[in-house]
Amino acid sequence: MSSPAAPVQAAPPRPVRFGILGCADIARKVSRALLMLPPGVAAVAAVGSRSEEKARRFVAETGLPAARTHGSYESLLCDPGVEAVYLPLPTSLHVPWAMAASARGKHLLLEKPTALCAADLDAILAACDASGVQFMDTTMWIHNPRTAKMREIIADKDTFGDVRVVHSMCSFRASDDFLQNDIRVKPDLDALGVLGDIGWYCIRSILWAVDYELPQAVIAQRHPVKNQAGVLLACGATLYWADGKTATFNCSFLTNLAFDVSIYGTNGTIHVTDLVIPYEEKSGEFNVASKSNFVKPTIGWDPLPRKHVGFTDLPQEALMVQEFSRLVQNIRDAGGRPEGKWPTITRKTQVVLDAVNASIDKGCEPAEVAG
């Protein structure tokens, strides 16, 4: 009698091979995230910079000894061992290099703000679509399990009801050196200033809270603060929907660290005070109040707000890379199509940002939000 055939062993998953295009400080955080992922998910194949010396120094300092180094961005994009590109270059360089990456069939993880305006972003997204590559921006908190839990609560009509008001505040007190020399205050590098940097998070958090329903119009707050080069250092705006919903946000390089979001529904309220970067990278908390009322004779609240605390084995930046890699593997290994929700969410964030900018340019008059 013949012996039974040995079971066929499934091939281990092949990691997505990343190229890091540029050695910005934020790239160190994403490099660390890549190293934290389980085997078979992702690996850094190469790092490209404007000089090979800088690329080598980045590889050595971030613990990526197996990564090849390239002394130009073009050289990295021509590397056949790179399947996906993480692009943390200044915003003014996104269009040419994002389009060049997608034209070479490289999947694109693009640092936010993704573009200086929606027209530029549309060019990037069209190039990705033409090449059939996955696009995702780097709004990391979206991938935190805490975010999914908050979404679950907001979707519960009995607990939360309908969202009516949102307020978001993102700020940090920048140093004098930052305010003089950082790329985020240079009009030729990141002309959107604070609005593009952390205002992006404010706008995304508002859109997330209303399930990405675009507002009809925005009105920027008067007297935004700009530096001598005309780059925004502090600003804010109010967003308006046809059904009466409103949202406000403030973003600033001039006030103490804050990443607060408050979402007010007809039945409930959610408060989170560390949305963008959690106080601790493997846990996150938020407070929920539901069907609140006064204890008579107006001496307290009943029921009291509840604190929710969640835990995660991987920090949110690693979960972001893991999800992006999963989508790339589905395209590469299973013949799937790029996931369309990510470019859609990015574009909605961009058009609201554009409207805020337009309102500021018009002396804080109302600006319509493009569909």
Short mmCIF file of C-alpha atoms in Angstrom, two decimals:
data_model
loop_
_atom_site.label_atom_id
_atom_site.label_comp_id
_atom_site.label_asym_id
_atom_site.label_seq_id
_atom_site.Cartn_x
_atom_site.Cartn_y
_atom_site.Cartn_z
CA MET A 1 0.00 0.00 0.00
CA SER A 2 1.25 3.46 -0.80
CA SER A 3 1.73 5.85 2.06
CA PRO A 4 -0.59 8.85 2.24
CA ALA A 5 0.64 11.98 0.51
CA ALA A 6 2.21 14.53 2.75
CA PRO A 7 0.01 17.58 3.30
CA VAL A 8 0.87 20.52 1.07
CA GLN A 9 2.48 23.26 3.07
CA ALA A 10 1.12 26.71 2.34
CA ALA A 11 3.79 29.10 1.17
CA PRO A 12 4.64 31.68 3.83
CA PRO A 13 3.35 35.16 3.01
CA ARG A 14 5.78 37.37 1.16
CA PRO A 15 6.32 40.71 2.88
CA VAL A 16 5.66 43.90 0.96
CA ARG A 17 9.02 45.43 0.13
CA PHE A 18 9.04 49.13 0.95
CA GLY A 19 11.24 51.91 -0.30
CA ILE A 20 11.47 55.03 1.88
CA LEU A 21 11.72 58.08 -0.36
CA GLY A 22 13.33 60.76 1.78
CA CYS A 23 14.85 60.83 5.25
CA ALA A 24 12.54 63.23 7.07
CA ASP A 25 12.14 62.87 10.83
CA ILE A 26 8.67 61.35 10.45
CA ALA A 27 10.24 58.59 8.33
CA ARG A 28 12.03 57.39 11.46
CA LYS A 29 8.68 56.74 13.12
CA VAL A 30 7.39 54.79 10.13
CA SER A 31 10.68 52.85 9.89
CA ARG A 32 10.28 51.84 13.51
CA ALA A 33 6.71 50.74 12.77
CA LEU A 34 7.91 48.57 9.89
CA LEU A 35 10.38 46.83 12.18
CA MET A 36 7.63 46.05 14.71
CA LEU A 37 5.44 44.09 12.30
CA PRO A 38 5.28 40.28 12.29
CA PRO A 39 7.26 38.40 9.63
CA GLY A 40 5.60 38.21 6.24
CA VAL A 41 3.91 41.63 6.46
CA ALA A 42 6.40 44.27 5.36
CA ALA A 43 10.10 44.97 5.11
CA VAL A 44 12.25 47.96 4.23
CA ALA A 45 14.08 47.07 1.03
CA ALA A 46 15.66 50.44 0.28
CA VAL A 47 16.06 54.03 1.40
CA GLY A 48 16.58 56.91 -1.01
CA SER A 49 17.82 60.41 -0.33
CA ARG A 50 19.39 63.26 -2.25
CA SER A 51 22.76 61.90 -1.17
CA GLU A 52 23.83 58.33 -0.56
CA GLU A 53 25.68 59.41 2.58
CA LYS A 54 22.44 60.69 4.10
CA ALA A 55 20.62 57.49 3.14
CA ARG A 56 23.37 55.37 4.72
CA ARG A 57 23.26 57.41 7.91
CA PHE A 58 19.47 57.02 8.07
CA VAL A 59 19.73 53.24 7.62
CA ALA A 60 22.36 52.96 10.34
CA GLU A 61 20.50 55.16 12.82
CA THR A 62 17.13 53.45 12.33
CA GLY A 63 18.36 49.87 12.51
CA LEU A 64 17.67 48.90 8.89
CA PRO A 65 20.97 47.17 8.04
CA ALA A 66 19.48 45.07 5.21
CA ALA A 67 18.13 48.07 3.31
CA ARG A 68 19.84 49.17 0.12
CA THR A 69 20.71 52.85 -0.12
CA HIS A 70 20.19 55.16 -3.08
CA GLY A 71 21.72 58.58 -3.60
CA SER A 72 18.72 59.93 -5.52
CA TYR A 73 14.95 59.59 -5.46
CA GLU A 74 14.94 58.47 -9.08
CA SER A 75 17.36 55.65 -8.31
CA LEU A 76 15.10 54.30 -5.56
CA LEU A 77 12.07 54.36 -7.86
CA CYS A 78 14.01 52.36 -10.44
CA ASP A 79 14.89 49.68 -7.86
CA PRO A 80 13.06 46.51 -9.00
CA GLY A 81 13.10 45.20 -5.42
CA VAL A 82 10.81 48.01 -4.22
CA GLU A 83 7.07 47.31 -4.43
CA ALA A 84 5.68 50.15 -2.35
CA VAL A 85 6.93 53.63 -1.55
CA TYR A 86 6.51 55.59 1.66
CA LEU A 87 6.88 59.24 0.66
CA PRO A 88 7.52 61.77 3.46
CA LEU A 89 8.90 64.60 1.29
CA PRO A 90 7.77 68.24 1.71
CA THR A 91 4.28 68.81 0.32
CA SER A 92 5.56 70.92 -2.58
CA LEU A 93 7.39 67.81 -3.89
CA HIS A 94 4.49 65.38 -3.63
CA VAL A 95 3.05 65.74 -7.12
CA PRO A 96 6.17 64.94 -9.18
CA TRP A 97 7.47 62.15 -6.96
CA ALA A 98 4.13 60.55 -6.13
CA MET A 99 3.27 60.48 -9.82
CA ALA A 100 6.71 59.11 -10.68
CA ALA A 101 6.31 56.35 -8.08
CA SER A 102 2.88 55.30 -9.31
CA ALA A 103 4.01 55.42 -12.95
CA ARG A 104 6.61 52.78 -12.04
CA GLY A 105 3.93 50.60 -10.47
CA LYS A 106 4.88 51.36 -6.86
CA HIS A 107 2.05 51.38 -4.32
CA LEU A 108 1.94 54.71 -2.51
CA LEU A 109 1.80 55.51 1.21
CA LEU A 110 1.85 59.31 1.11
CA GLU A 111 2.57 61.59 4.04
CA LYS A 112 -0.06 64.18 4.92
CA PRO A 113 -0.89 66.82 3.89
CA THR A 114 -1.02 64.92 0.62
CA ALA A 115 -1.08 67.97 -1.66
CA LEU A 116 -1.22 71.76 -1.68
CA CYS A 117 -4.69 71.68 -3.25
CA ALA A 118 -7.31 69.24 -4.54
CA ALA A 119 -6.24 69.69 -8.16
CA ASP A 120 -2.73 68.48 -7.28
CA LEU A 121 -4.15 65.56 -5.31
CA ASP A 122 -6.40 64.64 -8.23
CA ALA A 123 -3.32 64.35 -10.46
CA ILE A 124 -1.72 61.97 -7.94
CA LEU A 125 -4.87 59.88 -7.56
CA ALA A 126 -5.37 59.67 -11.32
CA ALA A 127 -1.80 58.40 -11.73
CA CYS A 128 -2.36 55.76 -9.04
CA ASP A 129 -5.63 54.70 -10.64
CA ALA A 130 -4.04 54.43 -14.09
CA SER A 131 -1.30 52.17 -12.71
CA GLY A 132 -3.61 50.10 -10.51
CA VAL A 133 -1.62 50.82 -7.35
CA GLN A 134 -2.92 51.24 -3.80
CA PHE A 135 -3.00 54.76 -2.36
CA MET A 136 -3.24 55.66 1.32
CA ASP A 137 -2.35 58.74 3.32
CA THR A 138 -0.63 58.56 6.70
CA THR A 139 -3.40 59.68 9.07
CA MET A 140 -2.33 57.15 11.68
CA TRP A 141 -5.04 57.52 14.33
CA ILE A 142 -7.65 56.23 11.88
CA HIS A 143 -6.08 52.76 12.30
CA ASN A 144 -6.11 52.77 16.11
CA PRO A 145 -8.57 50.23 17.63
CA ARG A 146 -9.84 53.05 19.85
CA THR A 147 -11.11 54.79 16.72
CA ALA A 148 -13.12 51.71 15.74
CA LYS A 149 -14.64 51.55 19.24
CA MET A 150 -15.66 55.20 19.09
CA ARG A 151 -17.23 54.59 15.68
CA GLU A 152 -19.22 51.70 17.16
CA ILE A 153 -20.62 53.97 19.86
CA ILE A 154 -21.46 56.82 17.46
CA ALA A 155 -23.30 54.33 15.22
CA ASP A 156 -25.48 53.20 18.13
CA LYS A 157 -28.54 55.44 17.75
CA ASP A 158 -29.89 54.58 21.18
CA THR A 159 -26.62 55.42 22.95
CA PHE A 160 -25.47 58.35 20.86
CA GLY A 161 -28.25 59.50 18.53
CA ASP A 162 -27.35 61.82 15.65
CA VAL A 163 -24.16 63.87 15.53
CA ARG A 164 -25.00 67.58 15.79
CA VAL A 165 -21.80 69.36 16.87
CA VAL A 166 -18.09 68.54 16.67
CA HIS A 167 -15.12 70.48 17.98
CA SER A 168 -11.48 69.62 17.31
CA MET A 169 -8.33 71.25 18.66
CA CYS A 170 -4.82 70.25 17.55
CA SER A 171 -1.80 72.23 18.68
CA PHE A 172 1.71 72.20 20.02
CA ARG A 173 4.00 74.96 21.26
CA ALA A 174 6.70 75.15 18.61
CA SER A 175 10.21 76.20 19.54
CA ASP A 176 11.81 79.35 18.18
CA ASP A 177 14.04 77.17 16.00
CA PHE A 178 10.98 75.40 14.56
CA LEU A 179 9.25 78.70 13.83
CA GLN A 180 12.33 79.93 11.99
CA ASN A 181 13.64 76.85 10.21
CA ASP A 182 11.17 73.96 10.00
CA ILE A 183 9.90 73.07 6.53
CA ARG A 184 6.33 73.53 7.84
CA VAL A 185 6.85 77.30 8.03
CA LYS A 186 8.56 77.66 4.63
CA PRO A 187 6.32 78.85 1.77
CA ASP A 188 8.36 77.00 -0.87
CA LEU A 189 8.23 73.65 0.97
CA ASP A 190 4.99 73.38 2.98
CA ALA A 191 2.98 76.46 2.12
CA LEU A 192 -0.10 75.22 4.00
CA GLY A 193 1.70 75.69 7.32
CA VAL A 194 -0.24 74.68 10.42
CA LEU A 195 -3.43 74.12 8.41
CA GLY A 196 -1.79 71.37 6.38
CA ASP A 197 0.21 69.89 9.23
CA ILE A 198 -2.17 69.51 12.19
CA GLY A 199 -5.22 71.25 10.75
CA TRP A 200 -5.41 68.18 8.51
CA TYR A 201 -6.07 66.10 11.64
CA CYS A 202 -8.77 68.48 12.81
CA ILE A 203 -10.60 68.32 9.49
CA ARG A 204 -10.22 64.54 9.23
CA SER A 205 -11.56 64.04 12.75
CA ILE A 206 -14.63 66.14 11.96
CA LEU A 207 -15.31 64.30 8.71
CA TRP A 208 -14.77 60.98 10.46
CA ALA A 209 -17.31 61.92 13.14
CA VAL A 210 -20.02 62.64 10.53
CA ASP A 211 -19.17 59.53 8.48
CA TYR A 212 -17.42 61.64 5.82
CA GLU A 213 -20.45 63.71 4.85
CA LEU A 214 -19.04 66.90 3.33
CA PRO A 215 -20.21 70.24 4.73
CA GLN A 216 -21.76 72.78 2.39
CA ALA A 217 -19.60 75.70 3.44
CA VAL A 218 -16.89 76.86 5.82
CA ILE A 219 -16.07 80.22 7.39
CA ALA A 220 -12.54 80.74 8.67
CA GLN A 221 -12.06 82.50 11.97
CA ARG A 222 -10.86 86.06 11.69
CA HIS A 223 -7.29 87.12 12.32
CA PRO A 224 -5.37 83.92 11.52
CA VAL A 225 -1.74 84.18 12.62
CA LYS A 226 0.90 84.09 9.86
CA ASN A 227 4.67 84.44 9.87
CA GLN A 228 6.53 87.09 7.87
CA ALA A 229 6.55 84.79 4.84
CA GLY A 230 2.76 84.51 4.95
CA VAL A 231 2.60 80.91 6.21
CA LEU A 232 -0.15 80.07 8.69
CA LEU A 233 0.92 79.48 12.31
CA ALA A 234 -2.56 79.42 13.88
CA CYS A 235 -6.06 79.38 12.43
CA GLY A 236 -9.52 77.92 12.79
CA ALA A 237 -12.86 77.60 11.04
CA THR A 238 -16.52 76.66 11.38
CA LEU A 239 -18.09 74.08 9.07
CA TYR A 240 -21.79 74.08 8.17
CA TRP A 241 -24.12 71.33 6.92
CA ALA A 242 -27.54 71.79 5.34
CA ASP A 243 -29.28 69.87 8.15
CA GLY A 244 -27.95 72.25 10.81
CA LYS A 245 -24.90 70.27 11.95
CA THR A 246 -21.89 72.42 12.73
CA ALA A 247 -18.25 71.80 13.55
CA THR A 248 -15.42 74.05 14.65
CA PHE A 249 -11.70 73.53 14.80
CA ASN A 250 -8.55 75.34 15.85
CA CYS A 251 -4.97 74.44 15.01
CA SER A 252 -1.88 76.19 16.25
CA PHE A 253 1.89 76.05 16.50
CA LEU A 254 1.63 78.59 19.33
CA THR A 255 -0.27 76.88 22.16
CA ASN A 256 0.30 73.94 24.49
CA LEU A 257 0.10 70.38 23.20
CA ALA A 258 -3.51 69.32 22.58
CA PHE A 259 -5.20 66.73 20.39
CA ASP A 260 -8.78 67.11 21.62
CA VAL A 261 -11.96 66.08 19.86
CA SER A 262 -15.48 66.37 21.27
CA ILE A 263 -18.47 64.92 19.43
CA TYR A 264 -21.96 65.87 20.58
CA GLY A 265 -24.99 63.78 19.61
CA THR A 266 -28.69 64.03 20.39
CA ASN A 267 -28.32 61.26 23.00
CA GLY A 268 -24.61 61.13 23.81
CA THR A 269 -21.22 62.82 23.89
CA ILE A 270 -17.68 61.55 23.27
CA HIS A 271 -14.54 63.30 24.50
CA VAL A 272 -11.00 62.23 23.59
CA THR A 273 -7.98 64.31 24.57
CA ASP A 274 -5.10 62.52 22.81
CA LEU A 275 -6.57 61.55 19.44
CA VAL A 276 -3.62 62.05 17.11
CA ILE A 277 -0.84 60.72 19.34
CA PRO A 278 -2.12 58.72 22.35
CA TYR A 279 -0.62 59.38 25.75
CA GLU A 280 0.66 55.79 25.65
CA GLU A 281 1.20 54.05 22.34
CA LYS A 282 -0.37 50.71 23.32
CA SER A 283 -3.47 51.99 25.09
CA GLY A 284 -6.08 54.64 24.53
CA GLU A 285 -9.01 56.02 26.46
CA PHE A 286 -12.03 58.23 25.85
CA ASN A 287 -15.09 59.31 27.80
CA VAL A 288 -18.73 58.72 26.86
CA ALA A 289 -21.84 60.31 28.34
CA SER A 290 -25.26 59.01 27.28
CA LYS A 291 -28.76 60.23 28.08
CA SER A 292 -27.37 62.60 30.67
CA ASN A 293 -29.66 64.39 33.08
CA PHE A 294 -29.50 66.31 36.30
CA VAL A 295 -29.92 64.81 39.74
CA LYS A 296 -32.69 66.91 41.23
CA PRO A 297 -32.55 69.57 42.53
CA THR A 298 -29.77 70.16 39.98
CA ILE A 299 -26.98 68.88 42.21
CA GLY A 300 -25.21 66.41 39.95
CA TRP A 301 -25.36 64.25 36.84
CA ASP A 302 -27.02 60.92 36.25
CA PRO A 303 -25.74 58.73 34.75
CA LEU A 304 -22.11 59.72 35.12
CA PRO A 305 -19.84 59.63 32.03
CA ARG A 306 -18.02 56.33 31.47
CA LYS A 307 -14.34 55.94 30.68
CA HIS A 308 -13.44 53.44 27.96
CA VAL A 309 -9.86 52.12 27.82
CA GLY A 310 -8.61 49.94 24.99
CA PHE A 311 -5.31 48.15 24.44
CA THR A 312 -3.37 47.15 21.34
CA ASP A 313 -0.29 45.02 20.78
CA LEU A 314 0.92 47.32 18.01
CA PRO A 315 0.95 51.13 17.97
CA GLN A 316 -1.26 52.87 15.45
CA GLU A 317 1.52 53.61 12.96
CA ALA A 318 2.36 49.91 12.77
CA LEU A 319 -1.33 49.07 12.31
CA MET A 320 -1.47 51.60 9.48
CA VAL A 321 1.46 49.97 7.67
CA GLN A 322 -0.02 46.54 8.34
CA GLU A 323 -3.35 47.49 6.75
CA PHE A 324 -1.66 49.12 3.77
CA SER A 325 0.51 46.01 3.31
CA ARG A 326 -2.54 43.76 3.48
CA LEU A 327 -4.15 45.71 0.66
CA VAL A 328 -0.97 45.54 -1.42
CA GLN A 329 -0.67 41.78 -0.84
CA ASN A 330 -4.29 41.35 -1.94
CA ILE A 331 -3.49 43.10 -5.21
CA ARG A 332 -0.16 41.36 -5.74
CA ASP A 333 -1.03 37.83 -4.61
CA ALA A 334 -4.78 37.49 -5.11
CA GLY A 335 -5.51 39.64 -8.13
CA GLY A 336 -7.50 42.14 -6.10
CA ARG A 337 -8.22 45.76 -6.93
CA PRO A 338 -6.99 48.78 -4.96
CA GLU A 339 -9.26 49.73 -2.07
CA GLY A 340 -11.06 52.91 -3.12
CA LYS A 341 -12.15 54.20 0.28
CA TRP A 342 -8.72 55.57 1.17
CA PRO A 343 -8.30 57.96 -1.78
CA THR A 344 -11.93 59.04 -1.30
CA ILE A 345 -11.36 59.93 2.35
CA THR A 346 -8.15 61.76 1.50
CA ARG A 347 -9.83 63.80 -1.20
CA LYS A 348 -12.68 64.84 1.10
CA THR A 349 -10.17 66.03 3.67
CA GLN A 350 -8.33 67.98 0.99
CA VAL A 351 -11.40 69.76 -0.42
CA VAL A 352 -12.44 70.94 3.05
CA LEU A 353 -8.89 72.15 3.68
CA ASP A 354 -9.04 73.99 0.34
CA ALA A 355 -12.29 75.68 1.39
CA VAL A 356 -10.76 76.85 4.67
CA ASN A 357 -7.81 78.28 2.75
CA ALA A 358 -10.19 79.98 0.33
CA SER A 359 -12.13 81.55 3.19
CA ILE A 360 -8.93 82.87 4.75
CA ASP A 361 -7.85 84.32 1.39
CA LYS A 362 -11.26 86.06 1.05
CA GLY A 363 -10.93 87.79 4.39
CA CYS A 364 -12.73 85.03 6.30
CA GLU A 365 -15.86 85.20 4.16
CA PRO A 366 -17.87 81.99 3.55
CA ALA A 367 -16.41 79.49 1.07
CA GLU A 368 -18.32 76.63 -0.52
CA VAL A 369 -16.94 73.11 -0.25
CA ALA A 370 -16.38 71.49 -3.63
CA GLY A 371 -18.14 68.14 -4.15
#
